[in-house]
mmCIF file of C-alpha atoms in Angstrom:
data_model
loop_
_atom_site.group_PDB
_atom_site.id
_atom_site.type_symbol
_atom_site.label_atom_id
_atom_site.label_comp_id
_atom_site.label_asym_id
_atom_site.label_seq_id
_atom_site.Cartn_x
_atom_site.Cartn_y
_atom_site.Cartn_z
ATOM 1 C CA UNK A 1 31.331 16.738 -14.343
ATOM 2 C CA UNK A 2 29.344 17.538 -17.529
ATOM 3 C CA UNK A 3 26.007 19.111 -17.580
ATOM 4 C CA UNK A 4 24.639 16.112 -18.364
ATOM 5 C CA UNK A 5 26.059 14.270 -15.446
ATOM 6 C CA UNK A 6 24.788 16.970 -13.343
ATOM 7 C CA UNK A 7 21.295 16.324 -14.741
ATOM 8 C CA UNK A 8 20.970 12.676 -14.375
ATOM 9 C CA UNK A 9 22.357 13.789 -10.506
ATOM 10 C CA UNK A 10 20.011 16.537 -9.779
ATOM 11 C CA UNK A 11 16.611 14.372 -11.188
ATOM 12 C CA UNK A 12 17.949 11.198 -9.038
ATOM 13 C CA UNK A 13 17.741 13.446 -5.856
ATOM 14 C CA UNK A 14 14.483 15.125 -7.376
ATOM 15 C CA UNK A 15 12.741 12.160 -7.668
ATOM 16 C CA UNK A 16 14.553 10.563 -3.904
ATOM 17 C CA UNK A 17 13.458 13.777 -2.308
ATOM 18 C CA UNK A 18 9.461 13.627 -3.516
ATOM 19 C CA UNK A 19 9.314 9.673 -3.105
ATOM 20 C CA UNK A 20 9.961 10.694 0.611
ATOM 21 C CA UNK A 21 8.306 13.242 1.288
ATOM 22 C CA UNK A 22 5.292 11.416 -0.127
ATOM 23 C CA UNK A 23 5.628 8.085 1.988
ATOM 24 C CA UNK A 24 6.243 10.700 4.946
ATOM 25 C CA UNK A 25 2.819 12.279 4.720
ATOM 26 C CA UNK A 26 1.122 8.697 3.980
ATOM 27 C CA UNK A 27 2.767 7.865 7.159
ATOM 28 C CA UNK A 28 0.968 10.522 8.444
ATOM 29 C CA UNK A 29 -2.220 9.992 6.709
ATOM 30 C CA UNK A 30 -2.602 6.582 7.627
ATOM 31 C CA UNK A 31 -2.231 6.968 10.997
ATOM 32 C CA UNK A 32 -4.264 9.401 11.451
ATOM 33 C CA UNK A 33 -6.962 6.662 10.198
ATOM 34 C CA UNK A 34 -5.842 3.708 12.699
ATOM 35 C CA UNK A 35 -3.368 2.444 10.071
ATOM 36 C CA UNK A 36 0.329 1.602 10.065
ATOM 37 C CA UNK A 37 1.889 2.207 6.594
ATOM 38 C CA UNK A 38 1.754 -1.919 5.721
ATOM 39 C CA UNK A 39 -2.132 -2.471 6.442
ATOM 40 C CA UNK A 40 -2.878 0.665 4.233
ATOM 41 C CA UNK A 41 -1.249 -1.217 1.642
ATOM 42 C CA UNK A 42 -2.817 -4.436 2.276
ATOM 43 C CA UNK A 43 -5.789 -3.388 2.795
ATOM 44 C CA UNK A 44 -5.216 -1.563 -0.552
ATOM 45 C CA UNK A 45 -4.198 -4.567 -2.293
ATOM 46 C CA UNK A 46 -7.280 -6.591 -1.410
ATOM 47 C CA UNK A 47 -9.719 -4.301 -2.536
ATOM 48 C CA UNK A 48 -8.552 -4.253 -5.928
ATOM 49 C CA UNK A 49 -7.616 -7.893 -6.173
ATOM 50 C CA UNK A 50 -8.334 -8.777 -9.855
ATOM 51 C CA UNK A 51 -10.341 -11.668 -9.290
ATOM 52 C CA UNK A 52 -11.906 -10.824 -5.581
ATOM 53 C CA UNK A 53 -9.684 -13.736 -4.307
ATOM 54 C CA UNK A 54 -7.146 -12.096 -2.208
ATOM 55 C CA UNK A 55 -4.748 -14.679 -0.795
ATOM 56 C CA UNK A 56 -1.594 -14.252 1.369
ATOM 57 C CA UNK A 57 0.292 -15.714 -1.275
ATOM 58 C CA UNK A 58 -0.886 -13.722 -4.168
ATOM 59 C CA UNK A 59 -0.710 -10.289 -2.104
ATOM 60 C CA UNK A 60 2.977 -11.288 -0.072
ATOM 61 C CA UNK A 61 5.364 -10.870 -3.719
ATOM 62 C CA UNK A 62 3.012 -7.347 -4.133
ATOM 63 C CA UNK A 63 3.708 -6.290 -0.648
ATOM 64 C CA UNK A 64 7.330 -7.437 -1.588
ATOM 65 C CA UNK A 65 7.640 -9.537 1.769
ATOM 66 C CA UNK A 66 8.289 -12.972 2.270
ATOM 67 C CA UNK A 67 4.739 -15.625 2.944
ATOM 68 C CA UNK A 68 5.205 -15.770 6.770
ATOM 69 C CA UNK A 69 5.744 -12.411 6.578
ATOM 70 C CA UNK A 70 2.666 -11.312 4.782
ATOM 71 C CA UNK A 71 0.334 -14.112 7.093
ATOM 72 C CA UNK A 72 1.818 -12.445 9.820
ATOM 73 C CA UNK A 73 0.580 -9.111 8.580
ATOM 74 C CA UNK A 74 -2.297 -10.629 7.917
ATOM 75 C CA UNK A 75 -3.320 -12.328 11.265
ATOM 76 C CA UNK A 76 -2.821 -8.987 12.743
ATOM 77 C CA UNK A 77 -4.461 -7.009 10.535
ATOM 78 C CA UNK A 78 -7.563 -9.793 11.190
ATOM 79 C CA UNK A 79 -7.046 -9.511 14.753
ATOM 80 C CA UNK A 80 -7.964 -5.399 14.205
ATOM 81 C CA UNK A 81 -10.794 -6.371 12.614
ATOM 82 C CA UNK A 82 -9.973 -4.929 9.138
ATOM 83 C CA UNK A 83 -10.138 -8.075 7.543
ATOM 84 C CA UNK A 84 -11.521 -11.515 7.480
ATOM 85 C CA UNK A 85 -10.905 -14.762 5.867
ATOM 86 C CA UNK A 86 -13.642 -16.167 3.661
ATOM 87 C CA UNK A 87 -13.497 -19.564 1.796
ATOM 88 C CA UNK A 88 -12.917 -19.065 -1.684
ATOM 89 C CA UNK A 89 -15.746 -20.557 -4.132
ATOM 90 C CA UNK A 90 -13.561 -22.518 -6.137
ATOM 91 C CA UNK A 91 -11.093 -24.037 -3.438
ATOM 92 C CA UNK A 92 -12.368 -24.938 -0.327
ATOM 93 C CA UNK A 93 -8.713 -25.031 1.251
ATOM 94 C CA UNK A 94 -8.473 -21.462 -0.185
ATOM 95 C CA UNK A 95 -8.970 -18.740 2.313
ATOM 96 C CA UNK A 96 -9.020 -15.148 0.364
ATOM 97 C CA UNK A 97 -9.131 -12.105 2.479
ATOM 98 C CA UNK A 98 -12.150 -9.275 2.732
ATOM 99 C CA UNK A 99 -12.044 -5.867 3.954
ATOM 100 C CA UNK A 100 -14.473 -5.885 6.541
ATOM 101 C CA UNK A 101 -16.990 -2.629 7.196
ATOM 102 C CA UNK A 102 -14.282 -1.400 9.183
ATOM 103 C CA UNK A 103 -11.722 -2.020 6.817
ATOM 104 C CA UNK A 104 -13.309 -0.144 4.129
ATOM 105 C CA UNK A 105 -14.140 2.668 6.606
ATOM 106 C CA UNK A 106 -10.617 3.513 6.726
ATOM 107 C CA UNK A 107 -9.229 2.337 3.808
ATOM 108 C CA UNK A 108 -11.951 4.863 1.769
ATOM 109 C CA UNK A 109 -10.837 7.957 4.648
ATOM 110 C CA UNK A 110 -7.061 7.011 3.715
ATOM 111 C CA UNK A 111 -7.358 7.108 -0.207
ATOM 112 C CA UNK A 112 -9.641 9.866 0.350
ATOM 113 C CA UNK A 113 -6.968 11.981 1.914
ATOM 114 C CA UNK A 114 -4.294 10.904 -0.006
ATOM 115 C CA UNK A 115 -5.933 11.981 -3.117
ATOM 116 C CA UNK A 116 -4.112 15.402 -2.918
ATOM 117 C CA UNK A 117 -0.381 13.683 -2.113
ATOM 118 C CA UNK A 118 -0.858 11.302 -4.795
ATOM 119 C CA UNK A 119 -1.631 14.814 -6.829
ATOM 120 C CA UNK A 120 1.597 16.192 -5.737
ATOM 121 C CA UNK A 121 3.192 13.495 -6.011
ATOM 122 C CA UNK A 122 2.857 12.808 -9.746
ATOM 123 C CA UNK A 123 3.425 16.326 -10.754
ATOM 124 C CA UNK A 124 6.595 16.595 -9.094
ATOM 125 C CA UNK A 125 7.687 13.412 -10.675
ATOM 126 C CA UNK A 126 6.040 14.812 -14.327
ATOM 127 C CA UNK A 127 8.961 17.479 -13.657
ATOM 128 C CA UNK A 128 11.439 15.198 -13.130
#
């Protein structure tokens, strides 16, 4: 195997190796703050909708999970009080999603913490 080969090799693990350890310690993170890995990122992806409308089926192809899926997510992260379903402005049959007080409670102590990891994170990659 050339050097070369070796390379490409050595920065695929690299890069395996940080991704991991990263999602490891947001494992960690976020459960430390009453979160499972899937409502950090929910709750994530609703605060910085673009337009403020959240929906299920906007946030389910960013969450890369089918629409029951992401309802399903939803409707429990609801039922833990993290969120709540408003009626959209525009739509009445629209529901978007809100963080609730609660929601942004944790969410903020998560991102807060995570601040360093992310850090980490994209130096590691920068040496990639």
């Amino acid at each position: 195997m050339t050097r070369r080969a070796l390379d490409r090799y050595d920065a695929a693990a690299a890069f395996r190796v940080a991704l991991r350890r990263f999602l490891a310690r947001t494992d960690q993170i976020t459960q430390a703050h009453g979160l499972t890995p899937e409502r950090y990122e929910l709750l994530l992806l609703i605060k910085v909708a673009d337009d403020g409308e959240a929906t299920v089926g906007r946030l389910a192809p960013k969450l890369r999970i089918g629409q029951s899926a992401a309802t399903q997510l939803a409707r429990r992260v609801e039922n833990a009080g993290l969120i709540e379903r408003t009626v959209s402005a525009r739509d009445a049959r629209v529901h978007p999603l809100r963080l609730t007080a609660e929601g942004e409670r944790r969410l903020a102590a998560a991102v807060k913490e995570l601040a360093g990891e992310r850090a980490v994170l994209a130096r590691e990659l920068d040496g990639i």
